[in-house]
XYZ file of C-alpha atoms in Angstrom:
771
model
C -3.761 101.604 -39.408
C -6.202 100.052 -36.924
C -9.731 101.184 -37.673
C -11.188 103.639 -35.185
C -14.103 101.384 -34.249
C -11.694 98.638 -33.216
C -10.347 100.863 -30.451
C -13.535 100.321 -28.443
C -12.517 96.657 -28.112
C -9.034 97.610 -26.768
C -7.539 96.105 -29.910
C -4.588 98.577 -30.129
C -3.720 97.993 -26.458
C -3.635 94.221 -26.948
C -1.479 94.630 -30.066
C 0.923 96.653 -27.922
C 1.277 93.568 -25.709
C 2.387 91.556 -28.747
C 4.734 94.349 -29.864
C 6.501 94.318 -26.482
C 7.810 90.807 -27.269
C 9.257 91.767 -30.667
C 13.046 91.992 -30.942
C 13.094 94.523 -33.777
C 11.492 97.962 -33.685
C 10.369 97.393 -37.266
C 8.528 94.192 -36.278
C 6.945 95.937 -33.304
C 5.640 98.726 -35.542
C 4.201 96.227 -38.015
C 2.369 94.492 -35.155
C 0.888 97.808 -34.035
C -0.399 98.346 -37.584
C -2.058 94.907 -37.832
C -5.272 94.773 -39.865
C -7.753 92.085 -40.846
C -6.348 89.744 -43.506
C -8.576 89.240 -46.513
C -7.142 85.861 -47.502
C -8.017 82.926 -45.226
C -4.820 81.172 -46.359
C -2.733 84.047 -44.942
C -4.668 83.907 -41.663
C -4.048 80.196 -41.237
C -0.417 80.513 -42.356
C 0.309 83.208 -39.742
C -1.493 81.182 -37.064
C 0.499 78.071 -38.009
C 3.750 80.026 -37.685
C 2.680 81.232 -34.232
C 1.779 77.640 -33.251
C 5.219 76.367 -34.293
C 6.931 79.208 -32.421
C 4.919 78.415 -29.281
C 5.862 74.714 -29.413
C 9.496 75.671 -30.068
C 9.554 77.874 -26.957
C 7.684 75.280 -24.865
C 10.359 72.691 -25.700
C 13.128 74.967 -24.470
C 14.077 76.743 -27.680
C 16.712 79.369 -26.874
C 16.818 81.450 -30.075
C 17.904 84.966 -29.157
C 17.006 87.789 -31.534
C 18.447 90.513 -29.325
C 20.814 91.634 -32.091
C 18.043 92.094 -34.621
C 18.115 95.605 -36.088
C 16.084 97.441 -38.724
C 18.624 97.595 -41.558
C 16.308 98.588 -44.400
C 17.332 102.255 -44.280
C 21.025 101.348 -44.072
C 20.847 99.097 -47.130
C 18.916 101.668 -49.173
C 21.453 104.338 -48.150
C 24.335 102.087 -49.262
C 22.622 101.435 -52.595
C 22.507 105.222 -53.101
C 26.346 105.172 -52.696
C 26.185 107.202 -49.492
C 28.884 106.083 -47.053
C 27.493 104.342 -43.966
C 28.616 105.304 -40.485
C 30.521 102.729 -38.408
C 27.513 102.380 -36.059
C 25.257 101.617 -39.045
C 27.703 98.977 -40.264
C 27.677 97.490 -36.759
C 23.855 97.227 -36.958
C 24.247 95.173 -40.138
C 26.790 92.933 -38.389
C 24.389 92.337 -35.478
C 21.602 91.622 -37.964
C 23.703 89.027 -39.813
C 24.638 87.357 -36.514
C 20.937 87.000 -35.727
C 20.344 85.585 -39.225
C 23.108 83.007 -38.799
C 21.689 81.880 -35.423
C 18.149 81.705 -36.826
C 19.171 79.663 -39.890
C 20.166 76.766 -37.580
C 17.497 77.138 -34.878
C 14.513 75.182 -36.220
C 14.062 71.483 -36.886
C 12.496 70.498 -40.196
C 10.263 67.887 -38.547
C 9.002 69.882 -35.544
C 8.873 73.359 -37.137
C 8.541 72.865 -40.910
C 7.228 76.367 -41.723
C 9.772 78.225 -39.583
C 12.538 75.942 -40.862
C 11.531 76.672 -44.462
C 11.683 80.437 -43.879
C 14.955 80.190 -41.937
C 16.503 78.097 -44.717
C 16.056 81.026 -47.143
C 18.345 83.254 -45.062
C 21.629 84.168 -46.744
C 24.405 84.229 -44.103
C 26.643 86.763 -45.972
C 29.539 85.475 -43.860
C 32.188 87.375 -45.829
C 30.432 90.715 -45.232
C 29.887 89.885 -41.566
C 33.534 88.920 -41.073
C 34.830 92.048 -42.811
C 32.604 94.312 -40.717
C 33.634 92.547 -37.498
C 37.308 92.847 -38.485
C 36.967 96.592 -39.077
C 34.295 97.823 -36.594
C 34.431 97.221 -32.829
C 31.424 96.695 -30.529
C 31.339 100.390 -29.610
C 30.578 101.305 -33.221
C 34.023 102.717 -33.996
C 36.568 101.716 -36.650
C 39.204 99.460 -35.149
C 42.679 101.016 -35.001
C 44.090 97.740 -36.321
C 41.544 97.361 -39.140
C 44.273 97.719 -41.823
C 48.073 97.739 -41.858
C 48.066 101.406 -42.841
C 45.761 102.282 -39.938
C 48.021 100.424 -37.526
C 51.028 102.311 -38.913
C 49.243 105.664 -38.664
C 48.152 104.898 -35.118
C 51.750 104.172 -34.117
C 52.846 107.363 -35.904
C 50.214 109.323 -33.990
C 51.458 107.933 -30.688
C 55.025 108.923 -31.576
C 53.980 112.385 -32.807
C 52.094 113.087 -29.594
C 55.045 111.873 -27.534
C 57.408 114.197 -29.479
C 54.943 117.065 -28.996
C 54.798 116.434 -25.253
C 58.601 116.285 -25.003
C 58.942 119.463 -27.068
C 56.458 121.267 -24.834
C 58.319 120.181 -21.689
C 61.652 121.408 -23.144
C 60.119 124.764 -24.060
C 58.624 125.166 -20.577
C 61.961 124.341 -18.877
C 63.881 126.745 -21.121
C 61.490 129.708 -20.899
C 59.910 129.205 -17.494
C 60.444 132.843 -16.497
C 58.236 134.062 -19.355
C 55.388 131.663 -18.600
C 52.350 132.152 -16.377
C 52.025 128.402 -15.699
C 54.213 125.330 -16.284
C 51.457 123.212 -17.831
C 50.336 122.992 -21.426
C 46.822 123.908 -22.582
C 44.810 122.878 -25.641
C 43.234 125.332 -28.027
C 41.441 124.012 -31.062
C 43.139 120.596 -30.620
C 46.580 122.255 -30.732
C 48.970 122.250 -27.741
C 49.807 125.733 -26.424
C 51.533 127.332 -23.429
C 50.433 130.212 -21.192
C 52.866 133.093 -21.853
C 52.914 136.476 -20.137
C 51.211 139.106 -22.261
C 54.401 141.190 -22.352
C 56.345 138.279 -23.946
C 53.757 137.067 -26.453
C 55.836 138.130 -29.480
C 59.103 136.920 -28.010
C 58.859 133.288 -29.232
C 57.156 133.661 -32.595
C 54.367 131.270 -33.514
C 50.620 131.918 -33.239
C 48.551 133.527 -30.478
C 45.288 131.582 -30.022
C 43.690 133.891 -27.425
C 44.006 135.972 -24.278
C 43.051 135.233 -20.700
C 40.176 137.118 -19.031
C 42.582 139.312 -17.122
C 44.554 140.055 -20.304
C 47.685 139.175 -18.315
C 48.425 135.958 -20.255
C 47.925 134.612 -23.746
C 47.567 131.155 -25.302
C 50.655 130.877 -27.461
C 51.717 128.185 -29.886
C 55.434 128.991 -30.231
C 57.484 128.203 -33.317
C 59.055 125.281 -31.449
C 55.649 123.534 -31.222
C 54.084 124.497 -34.578
C 55.742 121.755 -36.584
C 55.047 119.150 -33.889
C 51.362 120.190 -33.726
C 51.185 120.002 -37.514
C 52.550 116.434 -37.437
C 49.842 115.392 -35.001
C 47.115 117.145 -37.031
C 48.313 115.651 -40.312
C 48.431 112.150 -38.812
C 44.914 112.532 -37.392
C 43.682 113.643 -40.811
C 45.285 110.631 -42.472
C 43.678 108.351 -39.867
C 40.229 109.855 -40.524
C 40.722 109.517 -44.276
C 41.694 105.857 -43.835
C 38.656 105.235 -41.644
C 36.450 106.885 -44.241
C 38.003 104.721 -46.932
C 37.302 101.583 -44.866
C 33.671 102.621 -44.387
C 33.346 103.365 -48.103
C 34.715 99.929 -48.949
C 32.363 98.198 -46.521
C 29.444 100.288 -47.807
C 30.201 99.109 -51.326
C 30.097 95.467 -50.128
C 26.795 96.131 -48.338
C 25.384 97.573 -51.565
C 26.443 94.476 -53.519
C 24.691 92.270 -50.937
C 21.699 94.608 -50.740
C 19.167 92.252 -52.292
C 20.149 89.382 -49.982
C 20.053 91.667 -46.931
C 16.588 92.994 -47.757
C 15.336 89.451 -48.351
C 16.806 88.409 -45.000
C 15.105 91.390 -43.385
C 11.686 90.244 -44.630
C 12.275 86.651 -43.457
C 13.572 87.747 -40.045
C 10.550 90.018 -39.601
C 8.213 87.036 -40.160
C 10.157 84.861 -37.703
C 10.415 87.678 -35.141
C 6.653 88.223 -35.304
C 5.960 84.494 -34.893
C 8.286 84.288 -31.873
C 6.581 87.360 -30.352
C 3.190 85.662 -30.725
C 4.597 82.497 -29.135
C 5.882 84.476 -26.136
C 2.479 86.182 -25.778
C 0.710 82.807 -25.790
C 3.051 81.546 -23.105
C 2.408 84.555 -20.852
C -1.387 84.714 -21.388
C -2.047 80.950 -21.486
C -3.295 81.349 -25.045
C -4.077 79.075 -27.945
C -4.239 79.076 -31.728
C -7.871 79.558 -32.839
C -9.358 77.190 -35.407
C -11.039 79.059 -38.269
C -13.808 77.420 -40.291
C -16.126 78.407 -43.142
C -18.821 75.720 -42.785
C -21.265 77.722 -40.663
C -21.394 80.310 -37.886
C -20.736 77.901 -35.041
C -18.590 79.443 -32.311
C -16.999 77.851 -29.242
C -14.444 79.368 -26.847
C -13.264 77.579 -23.708
C -11.543 79.118 -20.671
C -11.576 82.603 -22.189
C -9.966 85.518 -20.312
C -9.640 89.050 -21.676
C -5.869 89.631 -22.099
C -5.983 93.020 -20.351
C -7.341 91.487 -17.126
C -5.125 90.099 -14.375
C -5.024 86.331 -15.116
C -4.694 85.574 -11.396
C -7.949 87.375 -10.542
C -9.989 87.188 -13.760
C -12.792 84.639 -14.109
C -12.364 82.343 -17.109
C -15.593 81.649 -19.045
C -16.893 79.389 -21.786
C -18.878 80.879 -24.710
C -20.638 79.014 -27.496
C -23.088 79.514 -30.354
C -24.634 76.632 -32.282
C -25.109 76.550 -36.038
C -28.805 77.391 -35.548
C -27.999 80.444 -33.413
C -27.845 83.774 -35.208
C -27.815 86.044 -32.161
C -26.189 85.731 -28.724
C -27.989 88.061 -26.281
C -26.157 88.889 -23.035
C -28.268 90.061 -20.086
C -27.571 90.681 -16.423
C -26.802 93.361 -13.888
C -24.977 96.611 -14.328
C -21.236 96.345 -13.583
C -21.604 92.581 -13.944
C -19.354 92.074 -16.945
C -21.677 92.246 -19.973
C -19.414 94.659 -21.804
C -16.328 92.613 -20.929
C -18.061 89.552 -22.380
C -18.875 91.413 -25.599
C -15.340 92.796 -25.850
C -13.741 89.411 -25.212
C -15.633 87.601 -27.985
C -15.300 90.519 -30.416
C -11.575 90.894 -29.651
C -10.924 87.183 -30.183
C -12.585 87.334 -33.605
C -10.488 90.353 -34.597
C -7.235 88.756 -33.405
C -7.964 85.529 -35.261
C -8.790 87.379 -38.490
C -5.489 89.249 -38.180
C -3.541 85.998 -37.704
C -2.977 86.311 -33.951
C -3.567 83.815 -31.097
C -6.198 84.383 -28.375
C -6.095 84.081 -24.582
C -8.170 80.908 -24.235
C -7.563 77.174 -24.001
C -9.582 76.354 -27.130
C -11.281 78.514 -29.758
C -13.385 77.503 -32.756
C -14.288 80.645 -34.700
C -16.171 81.275 -37.964
C -14.817 83.449 -40.765
C -16.428 86.794 -41.611
C -15.826 89.337 -44.335
C -17.282 92.351 -42.468
C -17.192 93.539 -38.853
C -19.401 96.223 -37.309
C -19.178 97.399 -33.712
C -21.486 99.754 -31.832
C -20.089 99.958 -28.332
C -19.662 102.900 -25.971
C -20.971 106.454 -26.006
C -20.087 108.245 -29.246
C -22.078 111.461 -28.873
C -20.551 114.356 -30.816
C -20.873 118.058 -30.022
C -19.167 118.978 -33.283
C -21.677 117.053 -35.377
C -24.632 117.891 -33.091
C -25.253 114.209 -32.296
C -26.714 112.942 -29.027
C -25.974 109.479 -27.670
C -29.091 108.018 -29.283
C -28.468 109.888 -32.532
C -24.956 108.478 -32.742
C -26.228 104.943 -32.123
C -29.111 105.336 -34.566
C -26.749 106.608 -37.281
C -24.453 103.622 -36.836
C -27.373 101.151 -36.689
C -28.741 102.533 -39.945
C -25.359 102.017 -41.634
C -25.041 98.459 -40.263
C -28.546 97.387 -41.278
C -27.985 98.771 -44.793
C -24.607 97.136 -45.482
C -24.619 93.831 -43.572
C -24.925 90.399 -45.211
C -24.578 86.715 -44.315
C -20.818 87.057 -43.765
C -21.074 89.952 -41.314
C -20.383 89.951 -37.574
C -22.232 92.663 -35.645
C -21.566 93.623 -32.003
C -24.191 95.905 -30.406
C -23.796 97.014 -26.780
C -27.045 98.131 -25.075
C -29.019 98.122 -28.300
C -31.802 100.733 -28.402
C -30.504 102.688 -25.401
C -30.508 106.475 -25.062
C -34.200 107.083 -25.758
C -37.697 106.180 -24.505
C -37.493 102.569 -23.193
C -40.630 101.439 -25.018
C -39.549 102.912 -28.315
C -35.900 101.855 -27.816
C -36.923 98.254 -27.075
C -39.197 98.147 -30.123
C -36.433 99.553 -32.324
C -33.944 97.028 -30.903
C -36.284 94.119 -31.680
C -36.855 95.359 -35.226
C -33.102 95.797 -35.847
C -32.328 92.299 -34.553
C -35.047 90.755 -36.726
C -33.715 92.557 -39.811
C -30.109 91.550 -39.159
C -31.081 87.896 -38.626
C -33.138 87.937 -41.819
C -29.999 89.047 -43.685
C -28.038 86.141 -42.152
C -25.658 88.223 -40.019
C -24.236 86.951 -36.734
C -25.139 89.255 -33.849
C -23.652 89.636 -30.373
C -25.663 92.061 -28.258
C -26.527 93.069 -24.690
C -29.711 94.597 -23.284
C -31.584 95.573 -20.130
C -34.998 95.867 -21.786
C -37.536 93.285 -20.584
C -39.298 93.409 -23.954
C -36.077 92.550 -25.778
C -35.222 89.802 -23.262
C -38.710 88.305 -23.721
C -38.245 88.413 -27.482
C -34.843 86.707 -27.175
C -36.088 84.015 -24.778
C -38.821 82.952 -27.214
C -37.006 83.283 -30.547
C -35.608 79.986 -31.930
C -32.469 81.596 -33.410
C -31.513 83.686 -30.360
C -29.451 82.238 -27.522
C -29.790 84.084 -24.220
C -26.970 84.195 -21.684
C -26.208 86.293 -18.654
C -23.479 87.395 -16.292
C -24.117 86.202 -12.756
C -24.987 88.558 -9.910
C -24.980 87.262 -6.327
C -28.076 88.668 -4.576
C -26.675 87.719 -1.162
C -23.401 89.636 -1.421
C -24.857 92.179 -3.899
C -21.737 91.752 -6.019
C -21.210 90.412 -9.536
C -19.317 87.139 -9.925
C -18.323 87.857 -13.579
C -19.301 84.282 -14.473
C -21.093 83.715 -17.763
C -24.233 81.560 -17.521
C -25.263 80.009 -20.812
C -29.009 79.744 -21.457
C -29.925 81.789 -18.363
C -31.584 85.199 -18.645
C -30.364 87.602 -15.958
C -32.081 90.551 -14.328
C -30.605 94.041 -14.239
C -30.544 94.158 -10.389
C -30.827 97.935 -10.490
C -32.413 98.217 -7.039
C -29.834 96.092 -5.143
C -26.970 97.906 -6.852
C -28.507 101.310 -6.090
C -28.892 100.248 -2.446
C -25.242 99.224 -2.330
C -24.250 102.603 -3.763
C -26.097 104.488 -0.993
C -29.596 105.076 -2.357
C -32.043 105.718 0.569
C -34.391 102.833 1.394
C -37.572 104.915 1.056
C -36.610 105.868 -2.497
C -36.010 102.245 -3.417
C -39.282 101.160 -1.829
C -41.230 103.741 -3.802
C -39.407 102.756 -6.990
C -40.408 99.120 -6.466
C -44.075 100.154 -6.001
C -44.014 102.154 -9.241
C -42.391 99.219 -11.041
C -45.105 96.793 -9.867
C -47.850 99.226 -10.932
C -46.450 99.656 -14.437
C -45.034 96.270 -15.348
C -47.092 93.848 -17.404
C -47.968 90.265 -16.629
C -45.449 89.115 -19.231
C -42.680 91.005 -17.450
C -43.674 89.459 -14.104
C -43.624 85.981 -15.593
C -40.237 86.696 -17.131
C -38.828 87.718 -13.755
C -40.219 84.561 -12.155
C -38.631 82.546 -14.950
C -35.296 84.299 -14.412
C -35.411 83.520 -10.682
C -36.178 79.857 -11.337
C -33.398 79.673 -13.913
C -30.973 81.140 -11.397
C -32.044 78.591 -8.755
C -31.692 75.709 -11.215
C -28.289 76.993 -12.263
C -27.118 77.066 -8.637
C -28.418 73.543 -8.048
C -26.645 72.374 -11.189
C -23.414 74.029 -10.066
C -23.656 72.397 -6.641
C -24.296 69.033 -8.295
C -21.361 69.555 -10.681
C -19.180 70.567 -7.735
C -20.131 67.396 -5.855
C -19.334 65.264 -8.900
C -16.033 67.085 -9.418
C -15.226 66.652 -5.714
C -16.013 62.942 -5.915
C -13.777 62.621 -8.968
C -11.033 64.511 -7.165
C -11.343 62.202 -4.150
C -11.236 59.186 -6.451
C -8.171 60.493 -8.242
C -6.533 61.335 -4.914
C -7.287 57.877 -3.517
C -5.859 56.274 -6.637
C -2.829 58.509 -6.446
C -2.309 57.658 -2.761
C -2.720 53.959 -3.501
C -0.151 54.135 -6.262
C 2.161 56.154 -4.044
C 1.950 53.688 -1.141
C 2.310 50.741 -3.508
C 5.370 52.341 -5.019
C 6.743 53.049 -1.529
C 6.092 49.416 -0.496
C 7.862 48.128 -3.584
C 10.757 50.467 -2.927
C 11.018 49.332 0.694
C 10.839 45.702 -0.434
C 13.651 46.315 -2.886
C 15.739 48.049 -0.262
C 15.047 45.291 2.299
C 15.980 42.601 -0.208
C 19.128 44.472 -1.051
C 20.080 44.815 2.630
C 19.482 41.062 3.148
C 21.728 40.345 0.155
C 24.423 42.555 1.623
C 24.119 40.963 5.102
C 24.237 37.467 3.591
C 27.297 38.391 1.614
C 29.033 39.780 4.717
C 28.201 36.652 6.778
C 29.463 34.376 4.048
C 32.683 36.356 3.944
C 33.037 35.975 7.724
C 32.370 32.239 7.375
C 35.125 31.964 4.788
C 37.542 33.690 7.123
C 36.590 31.437 10.060
C 36.947 28.280 7.916
C 40.329 29.528 6.781
C 41.392 30.023 10.414
C 40.185 26.473 11.299
C 42.210 25.021 8.462
C 45.292 26.886 9.613
C 44.860 25.729 13.287
C 45.918 22.132 12.760
C 48.138 22.196 15.870
C 46.052 24.501 18.070
C 44.306 23.557 21.298
C 40.787 22.086 21.378
C 39.254 25.070 23.080
C 40.576 27.414 20.351
C 39.019 25.328 17.607
C 35.753 25.017 19.548
C 35.735 28.837 19.904
C 36.095 29.243 16.133
C 33.347 26.659 15.541
C 31.130 28.594 17.937
C 31.703 31.764 15.919
C 30.832 29.929 12.699
C 27.619 28.547 14.163
C 26.701 31.979 15.593
C 26.508 33.404 12.077
C 23.325 31.425 11.525
C 22.051 31.611 15.093
C 19.967 34.874 14.868
C 18.034 33.564 11.869
C 17.268 30.227 13.476
C 16.346 31.805 16.784
C 14.081 34.187 14.953
C 12.248 31.256 13.396
C 12.035 28.981 16.481
C 10.303 29.497 19.777
C 12.276 28.937 22.975
C 11.373 25.553 24.494
C 9.945 25.446 28.005
C 12.326 24.435 30.786
C 11.485 20.748 31.639
C 13.427 17.962 33.244
C 15.104 15.948 30.466
C 16.990 12.696 30.922
C 19.912 12.162 28.562
C 21.661 8.890 27.769
C 24.707 7.845 25.845
C 24.279 8.269 22.079
C 21.797 11.215 22.282
C 22.448 14.127 20.013
C 22.368 17.475 21.859
C 22.892 21.211 21.397
C 25.324 23.159 23.604
C 23.973 26.783 23.643
C 26.922 28.114 25.667
C 29.305 26.996 22.913
C 26.911 27.693 20.053
C 27.597 24.158 18.849
C 26.226 20.582 18.910
C 27.424 16.966 19.147
C 26.831 13.335 20.332
C 26.975 12.260 24.001
C 29.763 9.700 24.517
C 29.238 9.147 28.263
C 27.566 10.656 31.355
C 29.090 10.650 34.832
C 28.128 12.655 37.967
C 26.017 15.176 36.063
C 28.741 15.759 33.503
C 28.445 14.701 29.866
C 31.323 13.909 27.571
C 30.186 15.240 24.149
C 31.922 14.675 20.825
C 31.842 18.072 18.999
C 33.329 18.210 15.519
C 35.755 15.385 16.402
C 36.739 16.916 19.750
C 35.603 15.761 23.183
C 34.060 18.447 25.399
C 32.920 18.036 29.013
C 29.683 19.955 29.677
C 27.174 20.015 32.558
C 24.028 18.033 31.695
C 21.715 20.957 32.615
C 23.364 22.996 29.853
C 22.322 20.541 27.124
C 19.279 20.681 24.855
C 17.971 17.761 22.798
C 18.000 17.974 19.007
C 17.797 15.709 15.989
C 21.026 14.533 14.490
C 21.617 16.543 11.287
C 21.954 14.720 8.023
C 25.452 14.809 6.543
C 25.702 17.473 3.837
C 26.561 16.578 0.280
C 30.144 17.192 -0.680
C 30.580 20.170 -2.918
C 33.958 20.658 -4.467
C 33.700 24.387 -4.920
C 31.013 26.883 -4.044
C 30.741 30.199 -5.839
C 29.022 32.872 -3.820
C 28.478 36.010 -5.850
C 26.953 39.160 -4.680
C 23.899 39.977 -6.756
C 22.549 43.377 -7.555
C 19.206 44.149 -9.033
C 19.064 46.474 -12.046
C 19.279 50.120 -10.945
C 16.722 52.482 -12.599
C 18.369 55.237 -14.673
C 15.561 57.761 -14.073
C 13.438 59.020 -11.184
C 9.818 60.141 -11.728
C 8.682 62.839 -9.250
C 5.469 63.839 -11.059
C 2.525 63.990 -8.642
C 4.692 64.413 -5.549
C 4.707 67.430 -3.271
C 7.972 69.372 -3.062
C 9.022 67.961 0.338
C 8.139 64.396 -0.631
C 9.914 64.797 -3.964
C 13.111 66.126 -2.336
C 13.238 63.139 0.037
C 12.830 60.743 -2.878
C 15.507 62.650 -4.846
C 18.064 62.498 -2.006
C 17.504 58.751 -1.538
C 17.754 58.133 -5.291
C 21.030 60.086 -5.616
C 22.548 58.169 -2.685
C 21.630 54.874 -4.357
C 22.993 56.104 -7.705
C 26.335 57.018 -6.074
C 26.406 53.619 -4.313
C 25.868 51.816 -7.629
C 28.465 54.062 -9.323
C 26.011 55.390 -11.911
C 27.259 58.498 -13.707
C 24.247 59.822 -15.658
C 20.598 59.824 -14.546
C 17.390 61.645 -15.517
C 15.009 63.325 -13.061
C 11.414 63.668 -14.382
C 9.562 66.506 -12.612
C 7.163 67.825 -15.263
C 6.487 71.492 -16.031
C 3.339 72.403 -14.053
C 3.801 75.589 -12.019
C 7.576 75.202 -11.972
C 7.797 74.830 -8.157
C 8.944 71.187 -8.260
C 11.420 71.885 -11.072
C 12.942 74.841 -9.200
C 13.232 72.775 -6.011
C 14.938 69.932 -7.925
C 17.487 72.333 -9.484
C 18.166 74.007 -6.112
C 18.702 70.586 -4.463
C 20.987 69.360 -7.266
C 23.127 72.502 -7.180
C 23.830 71.913 -3.455
C 24.432 68.146 -3.704
C 28.157 67.327 -3.269
C 28.069 64.380 -5.711
C 26.453 66.308 -8.614
C 28.902 67.402 -11.289
C 26.604 69.021 -13.865
C 22.870 69.559 -14.502
C 21.169 70.442 -17.799
C 17.626 70.613 -19.148
C 16.600 67.586 -21.167
C 16.439 67.819 -24.928
C 13.184 67.817 -26.986
C 13.255 64.023 -27.274
C 14.065 63.458 -23.583
C 11.294 65.419 -21.886
C 12.235 69.052 -22.602
C 11.634 71.406 -19.674
C 9.810 68.605 -17.863
C 13.027 66.659 -17.158
C 16.600 67.352 -15.956
C 19.757 65.443 -16.915
C 22.240 64.936 -14.049
C 25.899 63.982 -14.334
C 27.387 62.577 -11.105
C 31.013 62.765 -10.027
């Protein structure tokens, strides 16, 4: 059982969180009864199992232990030769199904410890098959479990049919003597309602009278034999069912040792999976345990009972030279939560459980002592201070170098001067014995002692004097004030009372106390300046990362646009070349056609290249040009060119592709005579495609941006006739992954979507099969 003093740290409540993830009630109960493990090997072994389970779940492991049952009692009952009920046999069947699924769930490379345990499971397939063949899912013996049972079931159906027919015949024959024409059941035997005056008329047995005494429940002679047939058949069926259960119980008994061994292995695996689920929900980690010294470091720690969306994550640390961590600060600021968080993490780690932090380096201890909360006792005549003093005396007497001590508000409950002096003496004694101490205090004397002692590290929980509210942030190396006056003002204390209290405080406090307060104020100011500086640096880093991300995004977009533009140019070039082939084919076929038809086809052929050339050349200015015979000219209206043969009356006779064309001189433009092209026997023009990427990376994109990129990528994949692609979206918060799945489910060209395997990205990637 959990020790009573652990309850102050909410240890049983946190264990209940773990138990809620267990599949078996037996596993859940064992979690609730968790205690500190004495062997460090067992601690690390349990933590390693939890680590493997967490990785297994993170990579999409789908092991379901929903059928896991506590079968220990059933097996022990069978070994005592007591026949098991059908429902108990069904529990064993469910258990064996879970064992068979577990034996194949873990990979030897990724989960060696879990695989080793799962490999010891005995499937007991014969027993499982025999139970499934005899017991249905409702926990009843199947009516077709054996040939005899099938025969008896058919006989029962026939016997009941004969009984119903016999009852109908009797009712038709003796209707005048009956009160009603329906049959009734009495003690599972079919009867008829006969008038009281005729109850001895038909023989048989009277099973009872009506309230009015006017009718009786009669089983006449005509129905006795038929009722007996039904009853005898039912008895034979029950005997056969009992025989089946006895036979199955005997098989369970023979496999008892294997079943109990399986039960132990499944309990270990179930507990590891429960811890993995808890880590996933609470953003936890596996603590690292060491025995070198008492160094402690916890990063991004959140108490598991707090709302993770609202709780403030903190970092706690103790160096090897530190023997005591002293927490100071305001009331209601989170000192006790800080103590409970560190103490709880140590307990969980020593019990083999993960903690709700991102990283945790924890020392090993052999003893734990906690003095937290008010434990005054009326029964034992103990006041608050008496209870604390009693516990402190026990701790000081029994602690050693391997002891962890947690003391909340040490020395409280008595005169402040005496309480502070006692607290200082206790801390000195505990440190002399080598114990590790975690404590909190409001006493200025104790804070002064802690601030000057080389083996005491002082920390505080922050209190915002402007808003008069705690921030619940832990400040390492900063001593915090109690802020009693601001808190009292916030809670409604009159101003004149607070003013008088401040005057009394100034009259009574020593110079050392004043200097300590000044030091605390300066520490707080320095801490705020440091936080602002850190925030500026973090902001600058964020801006740098964002700028780099934007640069990469725009570069990627530019490259994508370049690829698309190049592809479109390739497609346009291919189409124009195809048109040119068709035009050339038409020209070859028009051997007997008119000149103007051939010139029209040549104009079409030249127009294919015209937009490109016009895009590269500037239009010449309109100037008066004199042409002469032999000049080479362009004819824009015909989209062609040729050599002037003669000029007469403003008309030029131009030789175009072997044909003479008469054109007005003002429609001609000068150009250089093109060089004759080299003869090429055959030209192969192939359409070229660049390699199409088989995956799309959306990591770093916003949802809207990612969906646009996904739609474009799927269109290109369909165009290139690709059948299988991978979409990389990462895990993150899950928003991008959910949006990708929703988009893919609606896409008309998507045939099937599945999560990627462990070697393909796991939950961070999705495999898509296109139609």
